[in-house]
mmCIF file with all atom_site columns, C-alpha atoms and ligand atoms in Angstrom:
data_model
loop_
_atom_site.group_PDB
_atom_site.id
_atom_site.type_symbol
_atom_site.label_atom_id
_atom_site.label_alt_id
_atom_site.label_comp_id
_atom_site.label_asym_id
_atom_site.label_entity_id
_atom_site.label_seq_id
_atom_site.pdbx_PDB_ins_code
_atom_site.Cartn_x
_atom_site.Cartn_y
_atom_site.Cartn_z
_atom_site.occupancy
_atom_site.B_iso_or_equiv
_atom_site.pdbx_formal_charge
_atom_site.auth_seq_id
_atom_site.auth_comp_id
_atom_site.auth_asym_id
_atom_site.auth_atom_id
_atom_site.pdbx_PDB_model_num
ATOM   1   C  CA  . UNK A 1 1   ? 0.000   0.000   0.000   1.00 50.00 ? 1   UNK A CA  1
ATOM   2   C  CA  . UNK A 1 2   ? 1.273   3.442   -0.843  1.00 51.00 ? 2   UNK A CA  1
ATOM   3   C  CA  . UNK A 1 3   ? 0.806   6.494   1.260   1.00 57.00 ? 3   UNK A CA  1
ATOM   4   C  CA  . UNK A 1 4   ? -2.584  8.061   1.057   1.00 59.00 ? 4   UNK A CA  1
ATOM   5   C  CA  . UNK A 1 5   ? -3.072  11.747  1.406   1.00 73.00 ? 5   UNK A CA  1
ATOM   6   C  CA  . UNK A 1 6   ? -6.708  11.549  0.405   1.00 80.00 ? 6   UNK A CA  1
ATOM   7   C  CA  . UNK A 1 7   ? -7.763  8.853   2.777   1.00 82.00 ? 7   UNK A CA  1
ATOM   8   C  CA  . UNK A 1 8   ? -8.922  6.615   -0.055  1.00 82.00 ? 8   UNK A CA  1
ATOM   9   C  CA  . UNK A 1 9   ? -7.594  3.118   0.235   1.00 82.00 ? 9   UNK A CA  1
ATOM   10  C  CA  . UNK A 1 10  ? -6.772  1.335   -2.969  1.00 81.00 ? 10  UNK A CA  1
ATOM   11  C  CA  . UNK A 1 11  ? -7.671  -2.319  -3.167  1.00 83.00 ? 11  UNK A CA  1
ATOM   12  C  CA  . UNK A 1 12  ? -6.231  -4.534  -5.846  1.00 84.00 ? 12  UNK A CA  1
ATOM   13  C  CA  . UNK A 1 13  ? -9.305  -6.693  -6.227  1.00 84.00 ? 13  UNK A CA  1
ATOM   14  C  CA  . UNK A 1 14  ? -9.804  -9.065  -9.115  1.00 86.00 ? 14  UNK A CA  1
ATOM   15  C  CA  . UNK A 1 15  ? -12.276 -7.987  -11.708 1.00 87.00 ? 15  UNK A CA  1
ATOM   16  C  CA  . UNK A 1 16  ? -15.516 -9.876  -11.209 1.00 90.00 ? 16  UNK A CA  1
ATOM   17  C  CA  . UNK A 1 17  ? -15.963 -12.878 -13.460 1.00 91.00 ? 17  UNK A CA  1
ATOM   18  C  CA  . UNK A 1 18  ? -19.198 -11.648 -14.976 1.00 93.00 ? 18  UNK A CA  1
ATOM   19  C  CA  . UNK A 1 19  ? -17.361 -8.523  -16.084 1.00 92.00 ? 19  UNK A CA  1
ATOM   20  C  CA  . UNK A 1 20  ? -14.517 -10.476 -17.678 1.00 92.00 ? 20  UNK A CA  1
ATOM   21  C  CA  . UNK A 1 21  ? -16.959 -12.769 -19.423 1.00 93.00 ? 21  UNK A CA  1
ATOM   22  C  CA  . UNK A 1 22  ? -18.762 -9.768  -20.856 1.00 94.00 ? 22  UNK A CA  1
ATOM   23  C  CA  . UNK A 1 23  ? -15.511 -8.173  -21.980 1.00 94.00 ? 23  UNK A CA  1
ATOM   24  C  CA  . UNK A 1 24  ? -14.030 -11.203 -23.713 1.00 94.00 ? 24  UNK A CA  1
ATOM   25  C  CA  . UNK A 1 25  ? -17.396 -12.288 -24.968 1.00 95.00 ? 25  UNK A CA  1
ATOM   26  C  CA  . UNK A 1 26  ? -17.909 -8.970  -26.750 1.00 95.00 ? 26  UNK A CA  1
ATOM   27  C  CA  . UNK A 1 27  ? -14.414 -9.116  -28.235 1.00 95.00 ? 27  UNK A CA  1
ATOM   28  C  CA  . UNK A 1 28  ? -15.043 -12.586 -29.604 1.00 94.00 ? 28  UNK A CA  1
ATOM   29  C  CA  . UNK A 1 29  ? -18.469 -11.554 -30.825 1.00 94.00 ? 29  UNK A CA  1
ATOM   30  C  CA  . UNK A 1 30  ? -17.254 -8.435  -32.617 1.00 93.00 ? 30  UNK A CA  1
ATOM   31  C  CA  . UNK A 1 31  ? -14.504 -10.390 -34.327 1.00 92.00 ? 31  UNK A CA  1
ATOM   32  C  CA  . UNK A 1 32  ? -16.905 -13.117 -35.443 1.00 91.00 ? 32  UNK A CA  1
ATOM   33  C  CA  . UNK A 1 33  ? -19.430 -10.518 -36.570 1.00 90.00 ? 33  UNK A CA  1
ATOM   34  C  CA  . UNK A 1 34  ? -16.856 -8.611  -38.539 1.00 89.00 ? 34  UNK A CA  1
ATOM   35  C  CA  . UNK A 1 35  ? -15.510 -11.785 -40.148 1.00 87.00 ? 35  UNK A CA  1
ATOM   36  C  CA  . UNK A 1 36  ? -18.979 -12.941 -41.088 1.00 85.00 ? 36  UNK A CA  1
ATOM   37  C  CA  . UNK A 1 37  ? -20.194 -9.698  -42.610 1.00 82.00 ? 37  UNK A CA  1
ATOM   38  C  CA  . UNK A 1 38  ? -17.068 -8.038  -43.929 1.00 79.00 ? 38  UNK A CA  1
ATOM   39  C  CA  . UNK A 1 39  ? -14.741 -10.791 -45.073 1.00 78.00 ? 39  UNK A CA  1
ATOM   40  C  CA  . UNK A 1 40  ? -17.107 -13.527 -46.163 1.00 76.00 ? 40  UNK A CA  1
ATOM   41  C  CA  . UNK A 1 41  ? -18.974 -11.124 -48.438 1.00 74.00 ? 41  UNK A CA  1
ATOM   42  C  CA  . UNK A 1 42  ? -22.277 -11.467 -46.627 1.00 77.00 ? 42  UNK A CA  1
ATOM   43  C  CA  . UNK A 1 43  ? -22.496 -7.701  -46.142 1.00 76.00 ? 43  UNK A CA  1
ATOM   44  C  CA  . UNK A 1 44  ? -21.963 -7.010  -49.821 1.00 79.00 ? 44  UNK A CA  1
ATOM   45  C  CA  . UNK A 1 45  ? -24.505 -9.655  -50.760 1.00 83.00 ? 45  UNK A CA  1
ATOM   46  C  CA  . UNK A 1 46  ? -27.024 -8.061  -48.413 1.00 85.00 ? 46  UNK A CA  1
ATOM   47  C  CA  . UNK A 1 47  ? -26.408 -4.608  -49.868 1.00 86.00 ? 47  UNK A CA  1
ATOM   48  C  CA  . UNK A 1 48  ? -26.964 -6.043  -53.305 1.00 87.00 ? 48  UNK A CA  1
ATOM   49  C  CA  . UNK A 1 49  ? -30.126 -7.782  -52.239 1.00 89.00 ? 49  UNK A CA  1
ATOM   50  C  CA  . UNK A 1 50  ? -31.413 -4.533  -50.733 1.00 90.00 ? 50  UNK A CA  1
ATOM   51  C  CA  . UNK A 1 51  ? -30.662 -2.593  -53.923 1.00 90.00 ? 51  UNK A CA  1
ATOM   52  C  CA  . UNK A 1 52  ? -32.521 -5.215  -55.927 1.00 91.00 ? 52  UNK A CA  1
ATOM   53  C  CA  . UNK A 1 53  ? -35.531 -5.025  -53.654 1.00 91.00 ? 53  UNK A CA  1
ATOM   54  C  CA  . UNK A 1 54  ? -35.579 -1.248  -53.793 1.00 90.00 ? 54  UNK A CA  1
ATOM   55  C  CA  . UNK A 1 55  ? -35.505 -1.306  -57.582 1.00 89.00 ? 55  UNK A CA  1
ATOM   56  C  CA  . UNK A 1 56  ? -38.363 -3.794  -57.651 1.00 90.00 ? 56  UNK A CA  1
ATOM   57  C  CA  . UNK A 1 57  ? -40.350 -1.631  -55.247 1.00 87.00 ? 57  UNK A CA  1
ATOM   58  C  CA  . UNK A 1 58  ? -39.782 1.451   -57.377 1.00 83.00 ? 58  UNK A CA  1
ATOM   59  C  CA  . UNK A 1 59  ? -40.930 -0.384  -60.498 1.00 81.00 ? 59  UNK A CA  1
ATOM   60  C  CA  . UNK A 1 60  ? -44.017 -1.575  -58.640 1.00 81.00 ? 60  UNK A CA  1
ATOM   61  C  CA  . UNK A 1 61  ? -44.840 1.927   -57.423 1.00 75.00 ? 61  UNK A CA  1
ATOM   62  C  CA  . UNK A 1 62  ? -44.507 3.364   -60.898 1.00 69.00 ? 62  UNK A CA  1
ATOM   63  C  CA  . UNK A 1 63  ? -46.715 0.661   -62.302 1.00 69.00 ? 63  UNK A CA  1
ATOM   64  C  CA  . UNK A 1 64  ? -49.350 1.075   -59.618 1.00 66.00 ? 64  UNK A CA  1
ATOM   65  C  CA  . UNK A 1 65  ? -49.364 4.889   -59.858 1.00 63.00 ? 65  UNK A CA  1
ATOM   66  C  CA  . UNK A 1 66  ? -52.579 5.570   -61.708 1.00 68.00 ? 66  UNK A CA  1
ATOM   67  C  CA  . UNK A 1 67  ? -51.991 6.836   -65.250 1.00 84.00 ? 67  UNK A CA  1
ATOM   68  C  CA  . UNK A 1 68  ? -52.709 10.532  -65.521 1.00 92.00 ? 68  UNK A CA  1
ATOM   69  C  CA  . UNK A 1 69  ? -55.880 11.646  -67.224 1.00 96.00 ? 69  UNK A CA  1
ATOM   70  C  CA  . UNK A 1 70  ? -57.992 14.783  -67.534 1.00 96.00 ? 70  UNK A CA  1
ATOM   71  C  CA  . UNK A 1 71  ? -59.859 13.664  -64.428 1.00 96.00 ? 71  UNK A CA  1
ATOM   72  C  CA  . UNK A 1 72  ? -56.814 12.859  -62.288 1.00 96.00 ? 72  UNK A CA  1
ATOM   73  C  CA  . UNK A 1 73  ? -55.104 16.152  -63.207 1.00 97.00 ? 73  UNK A CA  1
ATOM   74  C  CA  . UNK A 1 74  ? -58.272 18.085  -62.451 1.00 97.00 ? 74  UNK A CA  1
ATOM   75  C  CA  . UNK A 1 75  ? -58.501 16.370  -59.077 1.00 96.00 ? 75  UNK A CA  1
ATOM   76  C  CA  . UNK A 1 76  ? -54.853 17.248  -58.351 1.00 96.00 ? 76  UNK A CA  1
ATOM   77  C  CA  . UNK A 1 77  ? -55.566 20.892  -59.235 1.00 97.00 ? 77  UNK A CA  1
ATOM   78  C  CA  . UNK A 1 78  ? -57.841 20.942  -56.177 1.00 97.00 ? 78  UNK A CA  1
ATOM   79  C  CA  . UNK A 1 79  ? -55.278 19.325  -53.902 1.00 97.00 ? 79  UNK A CA  1
ATOM   80  C  CA  . UNK A 1 80  ? -53.652 22.170  -51.975 1.00 97.00 ? 80  UNK A CA  1
ATOM   81  C  CA  . UNK A 1 81  ? -50.419 20.315  -51.328 1.00 96.00 ? 81  UNK A CA  1
ATOM   82  C  CA  . UNK A 1 82  ? -49.894 19.436  -54.973 1.00 96.00 ? 82  UNK A CA  1
ATOM   83  C  CA  . UNK A 1 83  ? -50.816 22.949  -56.099 1.00 97.00 ? 83  UNK A CA  1
ATOM   84  C  CA  . UNK A 1 84  ? -48.392 24.476  -53.584 1.00 97.00 ? 84  UNK A CA  1
ATOM   85  C  CA  . UNK A 1 85  ? -45.635 22.201  -54.869 1.00 97.00 ? 85  UNK A CA  1
ATOM   86  C  CA  . UNK A 1 86  ? -46.550 23.164  -58.435 1.00 97.00 ? 86  UNK A CA  1
ATOM   87  C  CA  . UNK A 1 87  ? -46.435 26.845  -57.564 1.00 98.00 ? 87  UNK A CA  1
ATOM   88  C  CA  . UNK A 1 88  ? -42.885 26.497  -56.247 1.00 97.00 ? 88  UNK A CA  1
ATOM   89  C  CA  . UNK A 1 89  ? -41.865 24.712  -59.450 1.00 97.00 ? 89  UNK A CA  1
ATOM   90  C  CA  . UNK A 1 90  ? -43.554 27.426  -61.507 1.00 98.00 ? 90  UNK A CA  1
ATOM   91  C  CA  . UNK A 1 91  ? -41.818 30.241  -59.612 1.00 97.00 ? 91  UNK A CA  1
ATOM   92  C  CA  . UNK A 1 92  ? -38.465 28.563  -60.175 1.00 97.00 ? 92  UNK A CA  1
ATOM   93  C  CA  . UNK A 1 93  ? -38.807 27.585  -63.826 1.00 97.00 ? 93  UNK A CA  1
ATOM   94  C  CA  . UNK A 1 94  ? -41.628 29.372  -65.569 1.00 98.00 ? 94  UNK A CA  1
ATOM   95  C  CA  . UNK A 1 95  ? -42.021 32.961  -64.364 1.00 97.00 ? 95  UNK A CA  1
ATOM   96  C  CA  . UNK A 1 96  ? -39.183 34.239  -66.567 1.00 97.00 ? 96  UNK A CA  1
ATOM   97  C  CA  . UNK A 1 97  ? -41.426 33.753  -69.605 1.00 97.00 ? 97  UNK A CA  1
ATOM   98  C  CA  . UNK A 1 98  ? -44.939 33.482  -68.206 1.00 98.00 ? 98  UNK A CA  1
ATOM   99  C  CA  . UNK A 1 99  ? -44.737 36.191  -65.545 1.00 97.00 ? 99  UNK A CA  1
ATOM   100 C  CA  . UNK A 1 100 ? -44.817 36.111  -61.764 1.00 96.00 ? 100 UNK A CA  1
ATOM   101 C  CA  . UNK A 1 101 ? -48.591 35.653  -61.750 1.00 96.00 ? 101 UNK A CA  1
ATOM   102 C  CA  . UNK A 1 102 ? -48.699 33.630  -64.986 1.00 97.00 ? 102 UNK A CA  1
ATOM   103 C  CA  . UNK A 1 103 ? -50.092 36.755  -66.685 1.00 97.00 ? 103 UNK A CA  1
ATOM   104 C  CA  . UNK A 1 104 ? -47.755 36.219  -69.652 1.00 97.00 ? 104 UNK A CA  1
ATOM   105 C  CA  . UNK A 1 105 ? -44.781 38.025  -71.114 1.00 96.00 ? 105 UNK A CA  1
ATOM   106 C  CA  . UNK A 1 106 ? -42.645 36.081  -73.589 1.00 96.00 ? 106 UNK A CA  1
ATOM   107 C  CA  . UNK A 1 107 ? -45.018 33.145  -73.183 1.00 97.00 ? 107 UNK A CA  1
ATOM   108 C  CA  . UNK A 1 108 ? -48.813 33.347  -73.180 1.00 97.00 ? 108 UNK A CA  1
ATOM   109 C  CA  . UNK A 1 109 ? -51.044 34.369  -70.302 1.00 98.00 ? 109 UNK A CA  1
ATOM   110 C  CA  . UNK A 1 110 ? -51.965 31.109  -68.558 1.00 98.00 ? 110 UNK A CA  1
ATOM   111 C  CA  . UNK A 1 111 ? -54.813 32.577  -66.531 1.00 97.00 ? 111 UNK A CA  1
ATOM   112 C  CA  . UNK A 1 112 ? -57.238 33.389  -69.339 1.00 96.00 ? 112 UNK A CA  1
ATOM   113 C  CA  . UNK A 1 113 ? -59.580 31.059  -71.179 1.00 95.00 ? 113 UNK A CA  1
ATOM   114 C  CA  . UNK A 1 114 ? -57.602 31.131  -74.425 1.00 96.00 ? 114 UNK A CA  1
ATOM   115 C  CA  . UNK A 1 115 ? -55.102 28.450  -75.355 1.00 97.00 ? 115 UNK A CA  1
ATOM   116 C  CA  . UNK A 1 116 ? -52.768 28.008  -78.309 1.00 97.00 ? 116 UNK A CA  1
ATOM   117 C  CA  . UNK A 1 117 ? -52.499 24.277  -77.726 1.00 97.00 ? 117 UNK A CA  1
ATOM   118 C  CA  . UNK A 1 118 ? -55.777 23.491  -76.012 1.00 96.00 ? 118 UNK A CA  1
ATOM   119 C  CA  . UNK A 1 119 ? -56.955 24.034  -72.451 1.00 96.00 ? 119 UNK A CA  1
ATOM   120 C  CA  . UNK A 1 120 ? -57.788 20.436  -71.517 1.00 97.00 ? 120 UNK A CA  1
ATOM   121 C  CA  . UNK A 1 121 ? -55.687 19.116  -68.635 1.00 97.00 ? 121 UNK A CA  1
ATOM   122 C  CA  . UNK A 1 122 ? -53.969 16.487  -70.793 1.00 97.00 ? 122 UNK A CA  1
ATOM   123 C  CA  . UNK A 1 123 ? -53.257 19.070  -73.512 1.00 97.00 ? 123 UNK A CA  1
ATOM   124 C  CA  . UNK A 1 124 ? -51.642 21.426  -71.013 1.00 98.00 ? 124 UNK A CA  1
ATOM   125 C  CA  . UNK A 1 125 ? -49.720 18.506  -69.540 1.00 97.00 ? 125 UNK A CA  1
ATOM   126 C  CA  . UNK A 1 126 ? -48.586 17.556  -73.043 1.00 97.00 ? 126 UNK A CA  1
ATOM   127 C  CA  . UNK A 1 127 ? -47.303 21.053  -73.895 1.00 98.00 ? 127 UNK A CA  1
ATOM   128 C  CA  . UNK A 1 128 ? -45.394 21.273  -70.634 1.00 97.00 ? 128 UNK A CA  1
ATOM   129 C  CA  . UNK A 1 129 ? -43.892 17.802  -71.139 1.00 96.00 ? 129 UNK A CA  1
ATOM   130 C  CA  . UNK A 1 130 ? -42.966 18.098  -74.820 1.00 97.00 ? 130 UNK A CA  1
ATOM   131 C  CA  . UNK A 1 131 ? -42.712 21.885  -75.182 1.00 97.00 ? 131 UNK A CA  1
ATOM   132 C  CA  . UNK A 1 132 ? -43.067 23.878  -78.382 1.00 96.00 ? 132 UNK A CA  1
ATOM   133 C  CA  . UNK A 1 133 ? -39.362 24.191  -78.829 1.00 94.00 ? 133 UNK A CA  1
ATOM   134 C  CA  . UNK A 1 134 ? -39.482 26.066  -82.153 1.00 96.00 ? 134 UNK A CA  1
ATOM   135 C  CA  . UNK A 1 135 ? -41.519 28.797  -80.381 1.00 96.00 ? 135 UNK A CA  1
ATOM   136 C  CA  . UNK A 1 136 ? -39.310 29.010  -77.308 1.00 95.00 ? 136 UNK A CA  1
ATOM   137 C  CA  . UNK A 1 137 ? -41.305 26.812  -74.922 1.00 96.00 ? 137 UNK A CA  1
ATOM   138 C  CA  . UNK A 1 138 ? -38.960 24.175  -73.544 1.00 96.00 ? 138 UNK A CA  1
ATOM   139 C  CA  . UNK A 1 139 ? -39.772 20.491  -73.161 1.00 96.00 ? 139 UNK A CA  1
ATOM   140 C  CA  . UNK A 1 140 ? -39.914 20.201  -69.377 1.00 97.00 ? 140 UNK A CA  1
ATOM   141 C  CA  . UNK A 1 141 ? -40.497 16.465  -69.196 1.00 94.00 ? 141 UNK A CA  1
ATOM   142 C  CA  . UNK A 1 142 ? -36.803 15.631  -69.269 1.00 92.00 ? 142 UNK A CA  1
ATOM   143 C  CA  . UNK A 1 143 ? -35.837 18.563  -67.070 1.00 95.00 ? 143 UNK A CA  1
ATOM   144 C  CA  . UNK A 1 144 ? -38.348 18.180  -64.264 1.00 95.00 ? 144 UNK A CA  1
ATOM   145 C  CA  . UNK A 1 145 ? -39.441 14.547  -64.450 1.00 93.00 ? 145 UNK A CA  1
ATOM   146 C  CA  . UNK A 1 146 ? -42.968 13.139  -64.265 1.00 92.00 ? 146 UNK A CA  1
ATOM   147 C  CA  . UNK A 1 147 ? -43.870 14.113  -60.722 1.00 94.00 ? 147 UNK A CA  1
ATOM   148 C  CA  . UNK A 1 148 ? -42.909 17.770  -61.057 1.00 95.00 ? 148 UNK A CA  1
ATOM   149 C  CA  . UNK A 1 149 ? -44.529 18.139  -64.479 1.00 96.00 ? 149 UNK A CA  1
ATOM   150 C  CA  . UNK A 1 150 ? -47.705 16.713  -62.975 1.00 96.00 ? 150 UNK A CA  1
ATOM   151 C  CA  . UNK A 1 151 ? -47.571 19.134  -60.020 1.00 97.00 ? 151 UNK A CA  1
ATOM   152 C  CA  . UNK A 1 152 ? -46.892 22.199  -62.158 1.00 98.00 ? 152 UNK A CA  1
ATOM   153 C  CA  . UNK A 1 153 ? -49.724 21.163  -64.494 1.00 98.00 ? 153 UNK A CA  1
ATOM   154 C  CA  . UNK A 1 154 ? -52.021 21.001  -61.481 1.00 97.00 ? 154 UNK A CA  1
ATOM   155 C  CA  . UNK A 1 155 ? -50.879 24.497  -60.524 1.00 98.00 ? 155 UNK A CA  1
ATOM   156 C  CA  . UNK A 1 156 ? -51.554 25.869  -64.036 1.00 98.00 ? 156 UNK A CA  1
ATOM   157 C  CA  . UNK A 1 157 ? -55.003 24.242  -63.967 1.00 98.00 ? 157 UNK A CA  1
ATOM   158 C  CA  . UNK A 1 158 ? -55.701 25.855  -60.604 1.00 97.00 ? 158 UNK A CA  1
ATOM   159 C  CA  . UNK A 1 159 ? -55.240 29.264  -62.266 1.00 97.00 ? 159 UNK A CA  1
ATOM   160 C  CA  . UNK A 1 160 ? -58.162 28.711  -64.627 1.00 91.00 ? 160 UNK A CA  1
ATOM   161 C  CA  . UNK A 1 161 ? -60.666 31.501  -64.470 1.00 88.00 ? 161 UNK A CA  1
ATOM   162 C  CA  . UNK A 1 162 ? -58.415 33.830  -62.451 1.00 95.00 ? 162 UNK A CA  1
ATOM   163 C  CA  . UNK A 1 163 ? -57.971 36.066  -65.538 1.00 95.00 ? 163 UNK A CA  1
ATOM   164 C  CA  . UNK A 1 164 ? -54.986 38.052  -64.350 1.00 96.00 ? 164 UNK A CA  1
ATOM   165 C  CA  . UNK A 1 165 ? -54.527 41.300  -66.337 1.00 96.00 ? 165 UNK A CA  1
ATOM   166 C  CA  . UNK A 1 166 ? -51.562 40.782  -68.591 1.00 95.00 ? 166 UNK A CA  1
ATOM   167 C  CA  . UNK A 1 167 ? -50.763 39.571  -72.060 1.00 96.00 ? 167 UNK A CA  1
ATOM   168 C  CA  . UNK A 1 168 ? -53.844 39.689  -74.290 1.00 95.00 ? 168 UNK A CA  1
ATOM   169 C  CA  . UNK A 1 169 ? -55.495 36.358  -75.094 1.00 94.00 ? 169 UNK A CA  1
ATOM   170 C  CA  . UNK A 1 170 ? -53.881 34.142  -77.724 1.00 96.00 ? 170 UNK A CA  1
ATOM   171 C  CA  . UNK A 1 171 ? -55.346 31.126  -79.437 1.00 95.00 ? 171 UNK A CA  1
ATOM   172 C  CA  . UNK A 1 172 ? -58.765 29.569  -79.111 1.00 94.00 ? 172 UNK A CA  1
ATOM   173 C  CA  . UNK A 1 173 ? -61.245 29.957  -76.301 1.00 94.00 ? 173 UNK A CA  1
ATOM   174 C  CA  . UNK A 1 174 ? -61.502 26.754  -74.316 1.00 87.00 ? 174 UNK A CA  1
ATOM   175 C  CA  . UNK A 1 175 ? -65.176 25.788  -74.411 1.00 74.00 ? 175 UNK A CA  1
HETATM 176 C  C1  . HEC B 2 .   ? -38.039 30.444  -72.252 1.00 78.49 ? 201 HEC B C1  1
HETATM 177 C  C2  . HEC B 2 .   ? -39.389 30.885  -72.069 1.00 78.49 ? 201 HEC B C2  1
HETATM 178 C  C3  . HEC B 2 .   ? -40.391 29.931  -71.442 1.00 78.49 ? 201 HEC B C3  1
HETATM 179 C  C4  . HEC B 2 .   ? -40.282 29.261  -70.253 1.00 78.49 ? 201 HEC B C4  1
HETATM 180 C  C5  . HEC B 2 .   ? -39.146 29.301  -69.255 1.00 78.49 ? 201 HEC B C5  1
HETATM 181 C  C6  . HEC B 2 .   ? -41.522 28.524  -70.100 1.00 78.49 ? 201 HEC B C6  1
HETATM 182 N  N1  . HEC B 2 .   ? -42.339 28.745  -71.146 1.00 78.49 ? 201 HEC B N1  1
HETATM 183 FE FE1 . HEC B 2 .   ? -44.195 27.990  -71.414 1.00 78.49 ? 201 HEC B FE1 1
HETATM 184 N  N2  . HEC B 2 .   ? -44.332 28.887  -73.202 1.00 78.49 ? 201 HEC B N2  1
HETATM 185 C  C7  . HEC B 2 .   ? -43.387 29.743  -73.754 1.00 78.49 ? 201 HEC B C7  1
HETATM 186 C  C8  . HEC B 2 .   ? -43.828 30.185  -75.064 1.00 78.49 ? 201 HEC B C8  1
HETATM 187 C  C9  . HEC B 2 .   ? -43.085 31.149  -75.987 1.00 78.49 ? 201 HEC B C9  1
HETATM 188 C  C10 . HEC B 2 .   ? -45.072 29.554  -75.298 1.00 78.49 ? 201 HEC B C10 1
HETATM 189 C  C11 . HEC B 2 .   ? -45.962 29.685  -76.530 1.00 78.49 ? 201 HEC B C11 1
HETATM 190 C  C12 . HEC B 2 .   ? -45.604 28.580  -77.509 1.00 78.49 ? 201 HEC B C12 1
HETATM 191 C  C13 . HEC B 2 .   ? -46.317 28.778  -78.833 1.00 78.49 ? 201 HEC B C13 1
HETATM 192 O  O1  . HEC B 2 .   ? -46.366 29.892  -79.309 1.00 78.49 ? 201 HEC B O1  1
HETATM 193 O  O2  . HEC B 2 .   ? -46.794 27.770  -79.361 1.00 78.49 ? 201 HEC B O2  1
HETATM 194 C  C14 . HEC B 2 .   ? -45.348 28.758  -74.092 1.00 78.49 ? 201 HEC B C14 1
HETATM 195 C  C15 . HEC B 2 .   ? -46.485 27.999  -73.929 1.00 78.49 ? 201 HEC B C15 1
HETATM 196 C  C16 . HEC B 2 .   ? -46.838 27.374  -72.756 1.00 78.49 ? 201 HEC B C16 1
HETATM 197 C  C17 . HEC B 2 .   ? -48.086 26.688  -72.534 1.00 78.49 ? 201 HEC B C17 1
HETATM 198 C  C18 . HEC B 2 .   ? -49.207 26.552  -73.539 1.00 78.49 ? 201 HEC B C18 1
HETATM 199 C  C19 . HEC B 2 .   ? -50.073 27.770  -73.505 1.00 78.49 ? 201 HEC B C19 1
HETATM 200 C  C20 . HEC B 2 .   ? -51.158 27.744  -74.527 1.00 78.49 ? 201 HEC B C20 1
HETATM 201 O  O3  . HEC B 2 .   ? -51.701 28.825  -74.770 1.00 78.49 ? 201 HEC B O3  1
HETATM 202 O  O4  . HEC B 2 .   ? -51.476 26.687  -75.068 1.00 78.49 ? 201 HEC B O4  1
HETATM 203 C  C21 . HEC B 2 .   ? -48.077 26.234  -71.259 1.00 78.49 ? 201 HEC B C21 1
HETATM 204 C  C22 . HEC B 2 .   ? -49.171 25.469  -70.549 1.00 78.49 ? 201 HEC B C22 1
HETATM 205 C  C23 . HEC B 2 .   ? -46.799 26.581  -70.687 1.00 78.49 ? 201 HEC B C23 1
HETATM 206 N  N3  . HEC B 2 .   ? -46.056 27.275  -71.626 1.00 78.49 ? 201 HEC B N3  1
HETATM 207 C  C24 . HEC B 2 .   ? -46.403 26.259  -69.418 1.00 78.49 ? 201 HEC B C24 1
HETATM 208 C  C25 . HEC B 2 .   ? -45.116 26.480  -68.950 1.00 78.49 ? 201 HEC B C25 1
HETATM 209 C  C26 . HEC B 2 .   ? -44.632 25.975  -67.704 1.00 78.49 ? 201 HEC B C26 1
HETATM 210 C  C27 . HEC B 2 .   ? -45.456 25.200  -66.697 1.00 78.49 ? 201 HEC B C27 1
HETATM 211 C  C28 . HEC B 2 .   ? -43.338 26.350  -67.596 1.00 78.49 ? 201 HEC B C28 1
HETATM 212 C  C29 . HEC B 2 .   ? -42.358 26.040  -66.494 1.00 78.49 ? 201 HEC B C29 1
HETATM 213 C  C30 . HEC B 2 .   ? -42.150 24.647  -66.179 1.00 78.49 ? 201 HEC B C30 1
HETATM 214 C  C31 . HEC B 2 .   ? -43.017 27.118  -68.774 1.00 78.49 ? 201 HEC B C31 1
HETATM 215 N  N4  . HEC B 2 .   ? -44.111 27.163  -69.586 1.00 78.49 ? 201 HEC B N4  1
HETATM 216 C  C32 . HEC B 2 .   ? -41.798 27.711  -69.005 1.00 78.49 ? 201 HEC B C32 1
HETATM 217 C  C33 . HEC B 2 .   ? -42.206 30.113  -73.165 1.00 78.49 ? 201 HEC B C33 1
HETATM 218 C  C34 . HEC B 2 .   ? -41.697 29.609  -71.989 1.00 78.49 ? 201 HEC B C34 1
#
């Protein structure tokens, strides 16, 4: 025993057996675990399996997503969350040519009842997807992807009848 100025006596007790068992047990376990998953390739195989399952799930989701139609787009144009998402997409990508309130500038006013390429939901969706590139309207399908094109279409549809003062009507009146 050394001298103690703090009054604490130091015992040199053996570590309890349960503690040693836990210590060595966890060392053995971690080594076995590591060997199993990292060196035998089980981990890689699992990662691969997971990737495969995720791909299958994605394919399934895309297949089970209902195909868009006039009706489904019209319904989405009344869904506040979708419209809000579409508005954000519009403000980012479309206002430069269609104006902050879609009142038109380079591109047509999207709030009136007149349409160059038809005012039906699927027609609007088609123009946004494929564009009218020779007239300066880009094909947004490849840029934004299906989900965003759908949302921004819903937003444009939600503007129907708002008739914001802006670029004079172009095209045919949508019946
Ligand atoms: C670079 C300018 C430009 C940008 C950016 C642009 N547009 Fe256009 N857009 C046009 C022009 C120009 C037309 C008219 C094409 C024509 O004359 O046939 C048009 C037409 C349209 C039409 C058809 C209107 C009608 O009367 O039939 C829709 C719908 C439309 N754009 C939506 C969008 C959306 C949504 C975005 C953003 C994702 C967007 N545009 C971004 C220039 C643009």
